CSV table of C-alpha atoms in Angstrom, one decimal:
chain,number,residue,atom,x,y,z
A,1189,MET,CA,-184.5,187.5,97.2
A,1190,ASN,CA,-183.5,184.5,95.0
A,1191,ASP,CA,-185.0,181.2,96.3
A,1192,HIS,CA,-183.2,179.1,93.7
A,1193,ASN,CA,-181.0,176.5,95.4
A,1194,PRO,CA,-178.6,174.7,93.0
A,1195,SER,CA,-178.0,171.9,95.5
A,1196,ARG,CA,-181.7,171.2,96.0
A,1197,ALA,CA,-182.3,171.4,92.2
A,1198,ASN,CA,-179.5,168.8,91.6
A,1199,ARG,CA,-180.9,166.5,94.2
A,1200,SER,CA,-184.4,166.8,92.7
A,1201,ALA,CA,-183.0,166.1,89.3
A,1202,ARG,CA,-181.1,163.0,90.6
A,1203,ARG,CA,-184.3,161.7,92.2
A,1204,ARG,CA,-186.3,162.2,89.0
A,1205,PHE,CA,-183.5,160.4,87.1
A,1206,ALA,CA,-183.5,157.5,89.6
A,1207,TYR,CA,-187.3,157.2,89.4
A,1208,ALA,CA,-187.1,157.1,85.7
A,1209,GLY,CA,-184.5,154.4,85.8
A,1210,VAL,CA,-186.5,152.3,88.2
A,1211,GLY,CA,-189.6,152.8,86.0
A,1212,ALA,CA,-187.6,151.7,83.0
A,1213,VAL,CA,-186.5,148.5,84.8
A,1214,VAL,CA,-190.1,147.7,85.9
A,1215,LEU,CA,-191.4,148.3,82.3
A,1216,PHE,CA,-188.6,146.1,80.9
A,1217,VAL,CA,-189.3,143.2,83.3
A,1218,ALA,CA,-193.1,143.5,82.7
A,1219,GLY,CA,-192.6,143.6,79.0
A,1220,THR,CA,-190.3,140.6,79.1
A,1221,LEU,CA,-192.9,138.6,81.1
A,1222,VAL,CA,-195.7,139.6,78.8
A,1223,ALA,CA,-193.7,138.8,75.6
A,1224,ASN,CA,-192.1,135.6,76.8
A,1225,TYR,CA,-195.1,134.1,78.6
A,1226,LYS,CA,-197.9,135.4,76.3
A,1227,LEU,CA,-199.7,137.1,79.2
A,1228,LEU,CA,-201.4,139.8,77.1
A,1229,PRO,CA,-204.8,138.1,76.8
A,1230,TYR,CA,-204.8,137.8,80.6
A,1231,LEU,CA,-204.0,141.5,81.1
A,1232,THR,CA,-206.2,143.0,78.4
A,1233,GLY,CA,-209.2,140.8,78.6
A,1234,SER,CA,-209.3,141.1,74.8
A,1235,PRO,CA,-212.0,138.9,73.2
A,1236,ALA,CA,-209.9,138.7,70.0
A,1237,GLU,CA,-207.9,135.8,71.3
A,1238,THR,CA,-209.2,133.1,73.6
A,1239,SER,CA,-206.5,132.2,76.0
A,1240,GLN,CA,-205.3,128.6,76.2
A,1241,ALA,CA,-206.5,128.5,79.8
A,1242,GLU,CA,-210.0,129.3,78.6
A,1243,LYS,CA,-209.8,126.7,75.9
A,1244,ASN,CA,-208.7,124.1,78.5
A,1245,LYS,CA,-211.6,125.1,80.8
A,1246,GLN,CA,-214.1,124.6,78.0
A,1247,ILE,CA,-212.6,121.2,77.1
A,1248,ALA,CA,-212.8,120.2,80.8
A,1249,GLN,CA,-216.4,121.4,81.1
A,1250,GLN,CA,-217.4,119.4,78.0
A,1251,ALA,CA,-215.7,116.3,79.3
A,1252,ARG,CA,-217.3,116.6,82.7
A,1253,GLN,CA,-220.7,117.1,81.2
A,1254,LYS,CA,-220.3,114.0,79.1
A,1255,LEU,CA,-219.3,112.1,82.2
A,1256,GLY,CA,-222.5,113.2,83.9
A,1257,GLU,CA,-224.6,112.1,81.0
A,1258,GLU,CA,-222.9,108.7,80.9
A,1259,ARG,CA,-223.4,108.2,84.6
A,1260,GLN,CA,-227.1,109.1,84.3
A,1261,ALA,CA,-227.5,106.7,81.4
A,1262,TRP,CA,-225.8,103.9,83.4
A,1263,GLN,CA,-228.0,104.6,86.4
A,1264,ASN,CA,-231.1,104.4,84.2
A,1265,ASP,CA,-230.0,101.2,82.4
A,1266,PRO,CA,-227.5,98.9,84.1
A,1267,LYS,CA,-226.8,97.2,80.8
A,1268,ALA,CA,-225.5,100.5,79.3
A,1269,ASP,CA,-221.7,101.0,79.0
A,1270,PRO,CA,-220.1,102.2,82.3
A,1271,PRO,CA,-219.0,105.8,82.4
A,1272,ARG,CA,-215.6,106.4,81.0
A,1273,PRO,CA,-213.0,108.7,82.5
A,1274,PRO,CA,-213.4,112.3,81.2
A,1275,THR,CA,-210.4,113.1,79.0
A,1276,GLY,CA,-209.3,115.9,76.7
A,1277,PRO,CA,-208.1,115.7,73.1
A,1278,GLU,CA,-204.5,114.7,74.3
A,1279,GLY,CA,-205.8,111.9,76.4
A,1280,TYR,CA,-205.3,113.6,79.8
A,1281,PHE,CA,-207.9,113.2,82.6
A,1282,GLN,CA,-210.1,116.3,83.1
A,1283,PRO,CA,-210.7,116.9,86.8
A,1284,PRO,CA,-213.8,118.8,88.0
A,1285,GLN,CA,-213.9,122.6,88.1
A,1286,GLU,CA,-214.1,124.7,91.2
A,1287,HIS,CA,-217.7,125.6,90.6
A,1288,GLU,CA,-218.5,121.9,90.9
A,1289,ILE,CA,-217.5,121.7,94.6
A,1290,PRO,CA,-220.6,120.6,96.4
A,1291,ASP,CA,-222.3,123.0,98.8
A,1292,ASP,CA,-222.3,120.7,101.8
A,1293,GLU,CA,-220.0,119.5,104.6
A,1294,PHE,CA,-217.8,117.5,102.2
A,1295,GLY,CA,-217.5,120.6,100.0
A,1296,GLN,CA,-216.3,122.6,103.0
A,1297,ALA,CA,-213.5,120.0,103.6
A,1298,ILE,CA,-212.6,120.2,99.9
A,1299,ARG,CA,-212.3,124.0,100.1
A,1300,ARG,CA,-210.2,123.8,103.2
A,1301,GLY,CA,-207.9,121.3,101.5
A,1302,ARG,CA,-207.7,123.5,98.4
A,1303,GLU,CA,-206.7,126.5,100.5
A,1304,ILE,CA,-204.0,124.5,102.3
A,1305,PHE,CA,-202.7,123.3,98.9
A,1306,PHE,CA,-202.4,126.8,97.4
A,1307,ASN,CA,-201.3,128.6,100.6
A,1308,THR,CA,-199.6,126.0,102.7
A,1309,GLY,CA,-197.5,128.4,104.7
A,1310,THR,CA,-200.7,130.3,105.7
A,1311,ASN,CA,-203.2,127.6,106.2
A,1312,ALA,CA,-200.9,125.0,107.7
A,1313,ARG,CA,-198.4,127.4,109.2
A,1314,GLU,CA,-197.8,125.2,112.3
A,1315,PHE,CA,-196.2,122.5,110.1
A,1316,ALA,CA,-194.5,124.5,107.4
A,1317,GLY,CA,-190.8,125.2,107.8
A,1318,ASN,CA,-190.5,127.3,104.7
A,1319,GLU,CA,-192.7,129.5,102.4
A,1320,LEU,CA,-193.3,127.0,99.7
A,1321,ALA,CA,-196.8,125.6,98.9
A,1322,CYS,CA,-198.0,122.3,97.6
A,1323,ALA,CA,-199.0,124.0,94.3
A,1324,ASN,CA,-195.4,125.0,93.6
A,1325,CYS,CA,-194.5,121.4,92.6
A,1326,HIS,CA,-198.1,120.3,91.7
A,1327,LEU,CA,-199.1,123.1,89.3
A,1328,ASP,CA,-202.6,124.5,88.8
A,1329,GLY,CA,-203.6,123.3,92.3
A,1330,GLY,CA,-202.7,119.7,91.5
A,1331,ARG,CA,-204.6,119.7,88.3
A,1332,LYS,CA,-201.9,120.0,85.6
A,1333,GLU,CA,-200.8,116.9,83.8
A,1334,ASN,CA,-197.1,116.0,83.9
A,1335,SER,CA,-196.8,118.0,87.2
A,1336,ALA,CA,-197.6,115.1,89.6
A,1337,PRO,CA,-201.4,115.9,89.5
A,1338,MET,CA,-203.3,114.7,92.5
A,1339,TRP,CA,-206.1,113.2,90.4
A,1340,ALA,CA,-203.6,110.6,89.2
A,1341,ALA,CA,-202.2,109.9,92.7
A,1342,ILE,CA,-205.2,109.6,95.0
A,1343,ASN,CA,-206.6,106.4,93.4
A,1344,ASN,CA,-203.2,104.7,93.4
A,1345,TYR,CA,-202.7,104.6,97.2
A,1346,PRO,CA,-202.0,102.6,99.4
A,1347,ALA,CA,-198.8,101.7,97.5
A,1348,TYR,CA,-195.3,100.5,98.1
A,1349,ARG,CA,-192.7,103.2,98.1
A,1350,GLY,CA,-189.0,102.6,97.7
A,1351,LYS,CA,-188.0,105.7,99.6
A,1352,ASN,CA,-189.1,104.3,103.0
A,1353,LYS,CA,-189.5,100.6,101.8
A,1354,MET,CA,-193.0,100.2,103.1
A,1355,ILE,CA,-196.7,100.4,102.0
A,1356,ASN,CA,-197.7,104.1,102.1
A,1357,THR,CA,-201.2,105.5,102.6
A,1358,MET,CA,-202.0,108.9,101.1
A,1359,GLU,CA,-201.6,110.3,104.6
A,1360,ASP,CA,-198.1,108.8,104.8
A,1361,ARG,CA,-197.3,110.5,101.4
A,1362,ILE,CA,-198.5,113.9,102.6
A,1363,ASN,CA,-196.5,113.5,105.8
A,1364,GLY,CA,-193.4,113.0,103.6
A,1365,CYS,CA,-194.2,116.2,101.6
A,1366,PHE,CA,-194.4,118.2,104.8
A,1367,THR,CA,-191.2,116.5,106.2
A,1368,TYR,CA,-189.0,117.1,103.1
A,1369,SER,CA,-190.6,119.6,100.7
A,1370,MET,CA,-192.0,121.9,103.4
A,1371,ASN,CA,-189.0,121.3,105.7
A,1372,ALA,CA,-191.3,120.8,108.7
A,1373,GLN,CA,-188.4,120.4,111.1
A,1374,SER,CA,-188.1,124.2,111.0
A,1375,SER,CA,-191.8,124.8,111.5
A,1376,PRO,CA,-193.4,126.2,114.7
A,1377,SER,CA,-194.4,122.7,115.7
A,1378,GLY,CA,-191.0,121.2,114.8
A,1379,GLY,CA,-192.4,118.5,112.6
A,1380,PRO,CA,-195.2,117.4,110.2
A,1381,PRO,CA,-198.8,117.1,111.2
A,1382,PRO,CA,-199.4,114.2,113.7
A,1383,PRO,CA,-201.3,111.1,112.5
A,1384,GLY,CA,-205.0,111.8,111.9
A,1385,HIS,CA,-204.7,115.6,111.9
A,1386,GLN,CA,-207.4,117.6,110.1
A,1387,VAL,CA,-204.8,118.8,107.6
A,1388,TYR,CA,-204.5,115.3,106.2
A,1389,LYS,CA,-208.3,114.9,106.1
A,1390,ASP,CA,-208.9,118.1,104.3
A,1391,LEU,CA,-206.1,117.6,101.7
A,1392,GLN,CA,-207.3,114.1,101.0
A,1393,SER,CA,-210.9,115.4,100.6
A,1394,TYR,CA,-209.5,117.8,98.0
A,1395,PHE,CA,-207.5,115.1,96.2
A,1396,TYR,CA,-210.5,112.7,96.2
A,1397,TRP,CA,-212.7,115.3,94.6
A,1398,LEU,CA,-210.1,116.1,92.0
A,1399,GLY,CA,-210.0,112.4,91.1
A,1400,ASP,CA,-213.7,112.1,90.6
A,1401,GLY,CA,-214.2,109.8,87.6
A,1402,ALA,CA,-210.6,108.6,87.4
A,1403,PRO,CA,-209.9,104.9,87.3
A,1404,LEU,CA,-208.6,103.0,90.2
A,1405,ASN,CA,-205.0,101.7,90.3
A,1406,GLU,CA,-204.2,102.7,86.8
A,1407,ASP,CA,-201.1,104.5,85.5
A,1408,MET,CA,-202.8,107.3,83.8
A,1409,PRO,CA,-201.3,109.6,81.1
A,1410,GLY,CA,-199.8,112.7,82.8
A,1411,ARG,CA,-199.2,111.0,86.1
A,1412,GLY,CA,-196.1,112.2,88.0
A,1413,TYR,CA,-193.3,113.9,86.1
A,1414,PRO,CA,-191.9,112.7,82.7
A,1415,THR,CA,-189.0,110.2,83.0
A,1416,MET,CA,-186.0,111.8,81.4
A,1417,GLN,CA,-183.6,109.7,79.3
A,1418,LYS,CA,-179.9,110.3,80.0
A,1419,THR,CA,-178.2,112.4,77.4
A,1420,ASP,CA,-174.7,111.7,75.9
A,1421,GLN,CA,-173.3,114.7,77.7
A,1422,GLY,CA,-174.8,113.9,81.1
A,1423,TYR,CA,-175.7,116.8,83.3
A,1424,ASP,CA,-173.5,119.8,84.3
A,1425,TRP,CA,-174.3,122.6,86.7
A,1426,GLN,CA,-171.9,125.0,84.9
A,1427,ARG,CA,-173.8,124.7,81.6
A,1428,GLY,CA,-177.0,124.9,83.6
A,1429,GLU,CA,-176.1,128.4,84.8
A,1430,GLU,CA,-176.6,129.9,81.4
A,1431,VAL,CA,-179.9,128.1,81.0
A,1432,PHE,CA,-181.0,129.5,84.4
A,1433,VAL,CA,-180.0,133.1,83.6
A,1434,ASN,CA,-181.7,133.1,80.3
A,1435,ASN,CA,-184.9,131.2,81.2
A,1436,CYS,CA,-185.5,131.1,85.0
A,1437,ALA,CA,-184.0,134.2,86.6
A,1438,VAL,CA,-186.7,136.6,85.3
A,1439,CYS,CA,-189.1,134.9,87.8
A,1440,HIS,CA,-186.9,133.2,90.4
A,1441,GLY,CA,-184.2,135.9,90.5
A,1442,LEU,CA,-180.5,135.6,89.7
A,1443,ASP,CA,-180.0,134.5,93.3
A,1444,GLY,CA,-182.7,131.8,93.0
A,1445,GLN,CA,-184.5,133.2,96.0
A,1446,GLY,CA,-187.8,133.8,94.3
A,1447,GLN,CA,-190.1,136.8,94.4
A,1448,LYS,CA,-192.8,137.9,96.9
A,1449,ASP,CA,-196.0,139.9,96.5
A,1450,ILE,CA,-196.8,143.0,98.5
A,1451,ASN,CA,-198.2,140.8,101.3
A,1452,GLY,CA,-194.9,139.0,101.6
A,1453,ARG,CA,-196.1,135.7,100.1
A,1454,TYR,CA,-194.0,134.0,97.4
A,1455,ILE,CA,-195.4,134.3,93.9
A,1456,PHE,CA,-192.3,132.5,92.5
A,1457,PRO,CA,-190.7,130.2,95.0
A,1458,PRO,CA,-187.1,130.0,96.1
A,1459,LEU,CA,-185.2,127.2,94.4
A,1460,TRP,CA,-182.4,126.8,96.9
A,1461,GLY,CA,-181.2,128.3,100.2
A,1462,PRO,CA,-182.8,128.2,103.7
A,1463,HIS,CA,-186.4,128.8,102.5
A,1464,SER,CA,-186.5,126.0,99.9
A,1465,TYR,CA,-187.0,122.3,100.1
A,1466,ASN,CA,-184.5,120.2,102.0
A,1467,TRP,CA,-182.0,117.5,100.9
A,1468,GLY,CA,-184.6,114.8,101.5
A,1469,ALA,CA,-187.1,116.1,99.0
A,1470,GLY,CA,-187.5,114.3,95.7
A,1471,MET,CA,-186.9,117.5,93.8
A,1472,HIS,CA,-183.2,117.5,94.9
A,1473,ARG,CA,-182.6,114.5,92.6
A,1474,VAL,CA,-181.4,115.9,89.3
A,1475,ASN,CA,-183.4,113.5,87.2
A,1476,THR,CA,-186.7,114.3,89.1
A,1477,ALA,CA,-186.1,118.0,88.8
A,1478,ALA,CA,-185.2,117.7,85.1
A,1479,GLY,CA,-188.5,115.9,84.4
A,1480,PHE,CA,-190.5,118.6,86.2
A,1481,ILE,CA,-188.6,121.4,84.4
A,1482,LYS,CA,-188.9,119.8,81.0
A,1483,ALA,CA,-192.7,119.5,81.2
A,1484,ASN,CA,-193.5,122.7,83.1
A,1485,MET,CA,-190.9,125.4,82.9
A,1486,PRO,CA,-190.5,128.2,82.1
A,1487,LEU,CA,-194.0,128.8,83.4
A,1488,GLY,CA,-196.4,128.9,80.5
A,1489,LYS,CA,-193.9,127.4,78.0
A,1490,PRO,CA,-193.9,123.6,78.7
A,1491,PHE,CA,-191.5,121.4,76.7
A,1492,SER,CA,-189.7,124.4,75.3
A,1493,LEU,CA,-186.3,123.5,76.7
A,1494,SER,CA,-184.3,120.8,75.2
A,1495,ASP,CA,-183.6,117.6,77.2
A,1496,GLN,CA,-180.0,118.7,77.7
A,1497,GLN,CA,-181.1,122.2,78.9
A,1498,ALA,CA,-183.5,120.6,81.4
A,1499,TRP,CA,-180.8,118.2,82.8
A,1500,ASP,CA,-178.3,121.0,83.1
A,1501,VAL,CA,-180.5,123.6,84.7
A,1502,ALA,CA,-181.8,120.9,87.2
A,1503,ALA,CA,-178.2,120.3,88.1
A,1504,TYR,CA,-177.5,124.0,88.6
A,1505,ILE,CA,-180.5,124.5,90.8
A,1506,ASN,CA,-179.4,121.5,93.0
A,1507,SER,CA,-175.8,122.6,93.2
A,1508,PHE,CA,-176.5,125.1,96.1
A,1509,PRO,CA,-176.9,124.7,99.8
A,1510,ARG,CA,-180.4,124.0,101.2
A,1511,PRO,CA,-181.7,122.7,104.5
A,1512,ALA,CA,-180.3,119.3,105.8
A,1513,ASP,CA,-182.0,116.0,105.2
A,1514,PRO,CA,-183.8,115.3,108.5
A,1515,ARG,CA,-183.0,111.6,108.3
A,1516,GLN,CA,-179.3,112.5,108.5
A,1517,THR,CA,-179.7,114.9,111.4
A,1518,ASP,CA,-182.3,112.7,113.3
A,1519,GLU,CA,-180.1,109.7,113.1
A,1520,GLY,CA,-176.9,111.6,113.9
A,1521,ILE,CA,-175.0,110.1,111.0
A,1522,SER,CA,-172.3,111.7,108.8
A,1523,LEU,CA,-173.0,113.0,105.4
A,1524,GLU,CA,-171.0,110.1,103.9
A,1525,GLU,CA,-173.2,107.6,105.9
A,1526,SER,CA,-176.3,109.5,104.8
A,1527,ARG,CA,-175.2,109.4,101.2
A,1528,GLU,CA,-174.6,105.7,101.3
A,1529,LYS,CA,-177.9,105.0,103.0
A,1530,TYR,CA,-180.3,107.5,101.4
A,1531,HIS,CA,-178.7,109.3,98.4
A,1532,GLN,CA,-177.6,106.7,95.9
A,1533,HIS,CA,-179.1,108.6,93.0
A,1534,MET,CA,-178.3,111.5,90.6
A,1535,GLY,CA,-177.3,114.6,92.5
A,1536,TYR,CA,-174.6,116.5,94.3
A,1537,TYR,CA,-175.3,115.4,97.9
A,1538,ASN,CA,-172.0,115.4,99.9
A,1539,HIS,CA,-170.1,116.9,96.9
A,1540,SER,CA,-168.0,120.0,97.4
A,1541,LEU,CA,-169.2,122.9,95.2
A,1542,HIS,CA,-169.1,126.7,95.5
A,1543,GLY,CA,-166.8,126.4,98.4
A,1544,VAL,CA,-169.2,124.3,100.6
A,1545,THR,CA,-170.1,120.7,101.2
A,1546,LEU,CA,-173.6,120.1,99.9
A,1547,GLY,CA,-175.8,118.5,102.5
A,1548,GLU,CA,-174.5,120.3,105.5
A,1549,GLY,CA,-177.7,122.4,105.7
A,1550,ALA,CA,-178.5,126.0,105.2
A,1551,THR,CA,-179.4,127.8,108.4
A,1552,PRO,CA,-179.9,131.5,107.8
A,1553,GLU,CA,-176.6,132.3,109.4
A,1554,ARG,CA,-174.7,129.7,107.4
A,1555,TRP,CA,-176.5,130.8,104.2
A,1556,GLU,CA,-175.6,134.5,104.8
A,1557,ARG,CA,-171.9,133.5,105.2
A,1558,PHE,CA,-172.1,131.5,102.0
A,1559,VAL,CA,-173.6,134.3,100.0
A,1560,GLU,CA,-171.1,136.8,101.2
A,1561,SER,CA,-168.1,134.5,100.5
A,1562,TRP,CA,-169.5,133.6,97.1
A,1563,ARG,CA,-170.0,137.1,96.0
A,1564,ALA,CA,-166.6,138.2,97.3
A,1565,ALA,CA,-165.1,135.5,95.1
A,1566,GLY,CA,-166.9,137.1,92.1
A,1567,MET,CA,-168.5,133.8,91.2
A,1568,SER,CA,-171.5,133.3,88.9
A,1569,ALA,CA,-175.0,134.8,88.6
A,1570,MET,CA,-175.4,135.6,92.3
A,1571,ASN,CA,-172.6,138.2,91.9
A,1572,GLN,CA,-174.7,140.2,89.4
A,1573,PRO,CA,-176.2,143.5,90.6
């Protein structure tokens, strides 16, 4: 009896071919990430080349050690020079390392705040309306210069803020981040943490610890995002699409919806759509996003894009639907009224692009209809397989 089944053999061959194809794609993406972002030292652990991260860690340790010595000398002799802020060779403040977190009640609050900062959607789930984390916009856990580091912010509050035209405490500032960047209106609680909540206390404990040794009320190098000067060509989302495809899509996807790990947590955040920041967040301003991108993106390659590329890709990212500005919905005003009141800055709020009016919001249902219609029209990167 002949057990050979041509149909079964063909199916088996097709499966092997499909597996090989998938494997090739995975290897290509992995190779691209390793080559473009110089990840080989992290993956191999080779002692032949000390990674930049390790060098930075050594610089920080030396700076912190010097701070400790100067503090001790000042304590022993009040006439000695006061301790100076610990800085690296480029003049940026060096915050303490994780192993320096004290082993006491304050240290417990620091660690809780750090966990909220890195995994906001898990550790402050009640108040998070998307899957972003504080660390998505404040890189390296709020430590990295030119990425709005928390060590440069904590000692400069209370401060007047033009966005709400009042003196803001750090708690007010965090509240705004939950309201706009974390889109708290879509959270299980329906809003940001109430005044005095433990989330605020733990985050501020973490920020205070990061700022140990930083001067008070001083505009330190690396604070915030770099201010971008306007270019002669202005900004253009259509030019920005090419920049995005060539530099950003490998991590954030051609559809801009990010990538998740096996546990369903984002390792690269969504840049637009229902799971991203809303139209009230500062990052929707093209100039703000351009400054962040210029200094920090692509990840591991800061300041590699030209100013024009940073402007254009910031425009592209902010040319898509995202959740509504809660000020507009809470006040029950039109998009035009909201634009006049809150959006007199660089951006596409209340502009018609890609067949929709930006600012209307991006509920999952509305977003699904948008994606279907956009793909059906054969438009742009989202139409790619």
